[in-house]
Amino acid sequence: MSDFSILLRIQIGVILIFILFKIFRSRLLYNFPSDHIQIFLYSFPNFCEAIIGVIFLTVAGLYINRKYQIKEKYIYIMATLLSAIYVITQEYKIHNIGGNNVDDINDIWFSLGGLLAGLSLILTLKPKTRNYTGHSTP
C-alpha cells in the first residue's frame, strides 16, 4: 500500500470521527451534562481539524515534491507549521474560514494536541516522495 493511500485512509477516518462528533454532539451534551464532557465535545473537533490539516498538507507537499526533491522531513515540518498557523489564527479570530469560533482556551489546547498527534503520526509513518516510476527517491 502506498504512503498516500495510508494517509488518505487515516484522514478519511479522522474526518468521519469529526463528522460524527458534530452530528451527535447536542445529543451527547443533553445526556451527559458534565463540564468536562462539554469541554471535550466542543473542543475535540479542533483536535481532528489539526490532524486533518497536517495530513492534507503533508500529502500536498509530498505530491508537489515529486518535482522539486526536497527532503521529506522539511515537508513534515512545513505541513505542521502551516497547519498550526491556520488553526491558531482561526482560534484567535484572525480569519473565519472554518466557521463560527468561540474564543476558548480549551480549543487552543485541543488544536495543539491535534498538531502534535498529526506530526507524531507523520514522523512515525515517514511517508516518502515517489518519483513517476513509483520508486522512493534516494
C-alpha atoms as an extended CHARMM CRD file, in Angstrom:
* protein
*
       138  EXT
         1         1  MET       CA              0.0000000000        0.0000000000        0.0000000000  PROA      1               0.0000000000
         2         2  SER       CA              1.4100000000        3.3960000000       -0.9570000000  PROA      2               0.0000000000
         3         3  ASP       CA              2.1880000000        6.1170000000        1.5470000000  PROA      3               0.0000000000
         4         4  PHE       CA             -0.5060000000        8.3270000000        0.0340000000  PROA      4               0.0000000000
         5         5  SER       CA             -3.2260000000        5.7020000000        0.3860000000  PROA      5               0.0000000000
         6         6  ILE       CA             -2.3230000000        5.0350000000        4.0310000000  PROA      6               0.0000000000
         7         7  LEU       CA             -2.5090000000        8.7500000000        4.8220000000  PROA      7               0.0000000000
         8         8  LEU       CA             -5.7510000000        9.0430000000        2.8540000000  PROA      8               0.0000000000
         9         9  ARG       CA             -7.3390000000        6.2190000000        4.8620000000  PROA      9               0.0000000000
        10        10  ILE       CA             -6.2700000000        7.8000000000        8.1440000000  PROA      10              0.0000000000
        11        11  GLN       CA             -7.5820000000       11.1750000000        7.0140000000  PROA      11              0.0000000000
        12        12  ILE       CA            -10.9460000000        9.7080000000        5.9900000000  PROA      12              0.0000000000
        13        13  GLY       CA            -11.1880000000        8.0170000000        9.3970000000  PROA      13              0.0000000000
        14        14  VAL       CA            -10.4680000000       11.2820000000       11.2270000000  PROA      14              0.0000000000
        15        15  ILE       CA            -12.9670000000       13.1480000000        9.0250000000  PROA      15              0.0000000000
        16        16  LEU       CA            -15.6440000000       10.5510000000        9.8160000000  PROA      16              0.0000000000
        17        17  ILE       CA            -14.9730000000       10.9010000000       13.5470000000  PROA      17              0.0000000000
        18        18  PHE       CA            -15.1300000000       14.7000000000       13.1520000000  PROA      18              0.0000000000
        19        19  ILE       CA            -18.4950000000       14.4670000000       11.3800000000  PROA      19              0.0000000000
        20        20  LEU       CA            -19.9110000000       12.0260000000       13.9440000000  PROA      20              0.0000000000
        21        21  PHE       CA            -18.9180000000       14.3660000000       16.7800000000  PROA      21              0.0000000000
        22        22  LYS       CA            -20.6220000000       17.2710000000       15.0340000000  PROA      22              0.0000000000
        23        23  ILE       CA            -23.7940000000       15.2510000000       14.3920000000  PROA      23              0.0000000000
        24        24  PHE       CA            -24.1530000000       13.6910000000       17.8500000000  PROA      24              0.0000000000
        25        25  ARG       CA            -22.6970000000       16.4820000000       19.9790000000  PROA      25              0.0000000000
        26        26  SER       CA            -26.0140000000       18.0420000000       21.0320000000  PROA      26              0.0000000000
        27        27  ARG       CA            -27.4790000000       14.6570000000       21.9540000000  PROA      27              0.0000000000
        28        28  LEU       CA            -24.4010000000       13.7450000000       23.9790000000  PROA      28              0.0000000000
        29        29  LEU       CA            -24.4170000000       17.1390000000       25.7060000000  PROA      29              0.0000000000
        30        30  TYR       CA            -28.0320000000       16.5810000000       26.7000000000  PROA      30              0.0000000000
        31        31  ASN       CA            -27.3680000000       13.0720000000       28.0480000000  PROA      31              0.0000000000
        32        32  PHE       CA            -24.0370000000       13.8890000000       29.7240000000  PROA      32              0.0000000000
        33        33  PRO       CA            -24.1870000000       17.4610000000       31.0550000000  PROA      33              0.0000000000
        34        34  SER       CA            -20.7970000000       17.2950000000       32.8410000000  PROA      34              0.0000000000
        35        35  ASP       CA            -18.4810000000       20.2740000000       32.3460000000  PROA      35              0.0000000000
        36        36  HSD       CA            -15.5730000000       18.0070000000       31.4200000000  PROA      36              0.0000000000
        37        37  ILE       CA            -17.6050000000       16.1890000000       28.7920000000  PROA      37              0.0000000000
        38        38  GLN       CA            -18.8880000000       19.5140000000       27.4600000000  PROA      38              0.0000000000
        39        39  ILE       CA            -15.3250000000       20.8090000000       27.0870000000  PROA      39              0.0000000000
        40        40  PHE       CA            -14.3160000000       17.5970000000       25.3160000000  PROA      40              0.0000000000
        41        41  LEU       CA            -17.3060000000       17.5790000000       22.9620000000  PROA      41              0.0000000000
        42        42  TYR       CA            -16.8530000000       21.2090000000       21.9560000000  PROA      42              0.0000000000
        43        43  SER       CA            -13.0640000000       21.1100000000       21.6290000000  PROA      43              0.0000000000
        44        44  PHE       CA            -12.4210000000       17.6510000000       20.1350000000  PROA      44              0.0000000000
        45        45  PRO       CA            -13.2930000000       18.7910000000       16.5780000000  PROA      45              0.0000000000
        46        46  ASN       CA            -10.3360000000       21.1950000000       16.8350000000  PROA      46              0.0000000000
        47        47  PHE       CA             -8.1150000000       18.1880000000       17.5730000000  PROA      47              0.0000000000
        48        48  CYS       CA             -9.4300000000       16.4280000000       14.4620000000  PROA      48              0.0000000000
        49        49  GLU       CA             -9.1270000000       19.5740000000       12.3460000000  PROA      49              0.0000000000
        50        50  ALA       CA             -5.4490000000       19.9170000000       13.2420000000  PROA      50              0.0000000000
        51        51  ILE       CA             -4.7040000000       16.2830000000       12.3410000000  PROA      51              0.0000000000
        52        52  ILE       CA             -6.5820000000       16.6560000000        9.0500000000  PROA      52              0.0000000000
        53        53  GLY       CA             -4.5710000000       19.7810000000        8.2450000000  PROA      53              0.0000000000
        54        54  VAL       CA             -1.2100000000       18.1440000000        8.9510000000  PROA      54              0.0000000000
        55        55  ILE       CA             -2.0600000000       15.0880000000        6.8560000000  PROA      55              0.0000000000
        56        56  PHE       CA             -3.5310000000       17.1150000000        3.9820000000  PROA      56              0.0000000000
        57        57  LEU       CA             -0.5760000000       19.4920000000        3.7920000000  PROA      57              0.0000000000
        58        58  THR       CA              1.9030000000       16.6170000000        4.0870000000  PROA      58              0.0000000000
        59        59  VAL       CA              0.2750000000       14.7960000000        1.1730000000  PROA      59              0.0000000000
        60        60  ALA       CA              0.1420000000       18.0090000000       -0.8670000000  PROA      60              0.0000000000
        61        61  GLY       CA              3.7860000000       18.7370000000       -0.0630000000  PROA      61              0.0000000000
        62        62  LEU       CA              4.8850000000       15.2260000000       -0.9810000000  PROA      62              0.0000000000
        63        63  TYR       CA              2.9390000000       15.4020000000       -4.2390000000  PROA      63              0.0000000000
        64        64  ILE       CA              4.4960000000       18.7390000000       -5.1470000000  PROA      64              0.0000000000
        65        65  ASN       CA              7.8640000000       17.3750000000       -4.0720000000  PROA      65              0.0000000000
        66        66  ARG       CA              7.7900000000       14.8280000000       -6.8660000000  PROA      66              0.0000000000
        67        67  LYS       CA              9.2730000000       17.5970000000       -8.9880000000  PROA      67              0.0000000000
        68        68  TYR       CA             11.4980000000       19.5090000000       -6.5340000000  PROA      68              0.0000000000
        69        69  GLN       CA             13.0600000000       16.7220000000       -4.4240000000  PROA      69              0.0000000000
        70        70  ILE       CA             13.1030000000       18.4750000000       -1.0290000000  PROA      70              0.0000000000
        71        71  LYS       CA             13.8950000000       16.2970000000        1.9910000000  PROA      71              0.0000000000
        72        72  GLU       CA             10.7050000000       14.8370000000        3.4190000000  PROA      72              0.0000000000
        73        73  LYS       CA             11.4740000000       15.9780000000        6.9710000000  PROA      73              0.0000000000
        74        74  TYR       CA             11.2080000000       19.5970000000        5.7820000000  PROA      74              0.0000000000
        75        75  ILE       CA              7.8320000000       18.8480000000        4.2600000000  PROA      75              0.0000000000
        76        76  TYR       CA              6.6420000000       17.3330000000        7.5600000000  PROA      76              0.0000000000
        77        77  ILE       CA              7.7700000000       20.4050000000        9.4890000000  PROA      77              0.0000000000
        78        78  MET       CA              6.2770000000       22.8590000000        6.9910000000  PROA      78              0.0000000000
        79        79  ALA       CA              2.9650000000       20.9860000000        6.9060000000  PROA      79              0.0000000000
        80        80  THR       CA              2.7500000000       21.1310000000       10.6940000000  PROA      80              0.0000000000
        81        81  LEU       CA              3.7500000000       24.8010000000       10.8560000000  PROA      81              0.0000000000
        82        82  LEU       CA              1.2270000000       25.8180000000        8.1960000000  PROA      82              0.0000000000
        83        83  SER       CA             -1.4710000000       23.8090000000        9.9580000000  PROA      83              0.0000000000
        84        84  ALA       CA             -0.5320000000       25.4760000000       13.2430000000  PROA      84              0.0000000000
        85        85  ILE       CA             -0.8030000000       28.9250000000       11.6740000000  PROA      85              0.0000000000
        86        86  TYR       CA             -4.2450000000       28.0480000000       10.2990000000  PROA      86              0.0000000000
        87        87  VAL       CA             -5.7600000000       26.5610000000       13.4580000000  PROA      87              0.0000000000
        88        88  ILE       CA             -4.2820000000       29.0720000000       15.8940000000  PROA      88              0.0000000000
        89        89  THR       CA             -5.1700000000       32.1460000000       13.8180000000  PROA      89              0.0000000000
        90        90  GLN       CA             -8.6590000000       30.7200000000       13.4460000000  PROA      90              0.0000000000
        91        91  GLU       CA             -8.9990000000       30.3980000000       17.2250000000  PROA      91              0.0000000000
        92        92  TYR       CA             -7.8860000000       33.9900000000       17.6990000000  PROA      92              0.0000000000
        93        93  LYS       CA            -10.4560000000       35.0520000000       15.0650000000  PROA      93              0.0000000000
        94        94  ILE       CA             -7.8780000000       36.4330000000       12.6510000000  PROA      94              0.0000000000
        95        95  HSD       CA             -9.8720000000       34.6080000000        9.9750000000  PROA      95              0.0000000000
        96        96  ASN       CA            -13.1680000000       32.7400000000        9.9640000000  PROA      96              0.0000000000
        97        97  ILE       CA            -12.5320000000       30.1590000000        7.2550000000  PROA      97              0.0000000000
        98        98  GLY       CA            -13.5750000000       27.2220000000        9.4480000000  PROA      98              0.0000000000
        99        99  GLY       CA            -16.8810000000       28.7130000000       10.6190000000  PROA      99              0.0000000000
       100       100  ASN       CA            -18.0650000000       30.3580000000       13.8000000000  PROA      100             0.0000000000
       101       101  ASN       CA            -15.4880000000       30.0180000000       16.5350000000  PROA      101             0.0000000000
       102       102  VAL       CA            -15.8220000000       30.6560000000       20.2150000000  PROA      102             0.0000000000
       103       103  ASP       CA            -12.7820000000       32.1870000000       21.8870000000  PROA      103             0.0000000000
       104       104  ASP       CA            -11.8870000000       29.2850000000       24.1740000000  PROA      104             0.0000000000
       105       105  ILE       CA             -8.5070000000       28.2880000000       25.5760000000  PROA      105             0.0000000000
       106       106  ASN       CA             -9.5720000000       24.6300000000       25.5210000000  PROA      106             0.0000000000
       107       107  ASP       CA             -9.9430000000       24.7990000000       21.7450000000  PROA      107             0.0000000000
       108       108  ILE       CA             -6.3710000000       26.0400000000       21.5040000000  PROA      108             0.0000000000
       109       109  TRP       CA             -5.1200000000       23.2030000000       23.7260000000  PROA      109             0.0000000000
       110       110  PHE       CA             -7.0130000000       20.6240000000       21.6560000000  PROA      110             0.0000000000
       111       111  SER       CA             -5.6690000000       22.1840000000       18.4530000000  PROA      111             0.0000000000
       112       112  LEU       CA             -2.1120000000       21.9720000000       19.7800000000  PROA      112             0.0000000000
       113       113  GLY       CA             -2.7340000000       18.3630000000       20.7900000000  PROA      113             0.0000000000
       114       114  GLY       CA             -4.0080000000       17.5990000000       17.2910000000  PROA      114             0.0000000000
       115       115  LEU       CA             -0.9560000000       19.2370000000       15.7480000000  PROA      115             0.0000000000
       116       116  LEU       CA              1.3190000000       17.1120000000       17.9210000000  PROA      116             0.0000000000
       117       117  ALA       CA             -0.6930000000       13.9830000000       17.1380000000  PROA      117             0.0000000000
       118       118  GLY       CA             -0.5660000000       14.7440000000       13.4060000000  PROA      118             0.0000000000
       119       119  LEU       CA              3.1680000000       15.3840000000       13.4840000000  PROA      119             0.0000000000
       120       120  SER       CA              3.7490000000       12.2230000000       15.5320000000  PROA      120             0.0000000000
       121       121  LEU       CA              1.7110000000       10.2350000000       13.0290000000  PROA      121             0.0000000000
       122       122  ILE       CA              3.6830000000       11.6260000000       10.1040000000  PROA      122             0.0000000000
       123       123  LEU       CA              7.0240000000       11.0980000000       11.8370000000  PROA      123             0.0000000000
       124       124  THR       CA              6.0430000000        7.5240000000       12.6880000000  PROA      124             0.0000000000
       125       125  LEU       CA              4.8740000000        6.6530000000        9.1670000000  PROA      125             0.0000000000
       126       126  LYS       CA              7.5780000000        8.7070000000        7.3990000000  PROA      126             0.0000000000
       127       127  PRO       CA              5.7670000000        8.9100000000        4.0680000000  PROA      127             0.0000000000
       128       128  LYS       CA              8.1350000000        9.3090000000        1.1460000000  PROA      128             0.0000000000
       129       129  THR       CA              8.0160000000       11.1580000000       -2.1160000000  PROA      129             0.0000000000
       130       130  ARG       CA              7.6410000000        8.7910000000       -5.0220000000  PROA      130             0.0000000000
       131       131  ASN       CA              9.0040000000        9.5940000000       -8.4350000000  PROA      131             0.0000000000
       132       132  TYR       CA              6.9360000000        8.9540000000      -11.5440000000  PROA      132             0.0000000000
       133       133  THR       CA              8.0010000000        5.3190000000      -11.7570000000  PROA      133             0.0000000000
       134       134  GLY       CA              6.6280000000        4.6590000000       -8.2760000000  PROA      134             0.0000000000
       135       135  HSD       CA             10.0030000000        4.2200000000       -6.5720000000  PROA      135             0.0000000000
       136       136  SER       CA             11.0810000000        6.1410000000       -3.4820000000  PROA      136             0.0000000000
       137       137  THR       CA             13.5580000000        8.9130000000       -4.0510000000  PROA      137             0.0000000000
       138       138  PRO       CA             17.0440000000        8.4420000000       -2.6240000000  PROA      138             0.0000000000
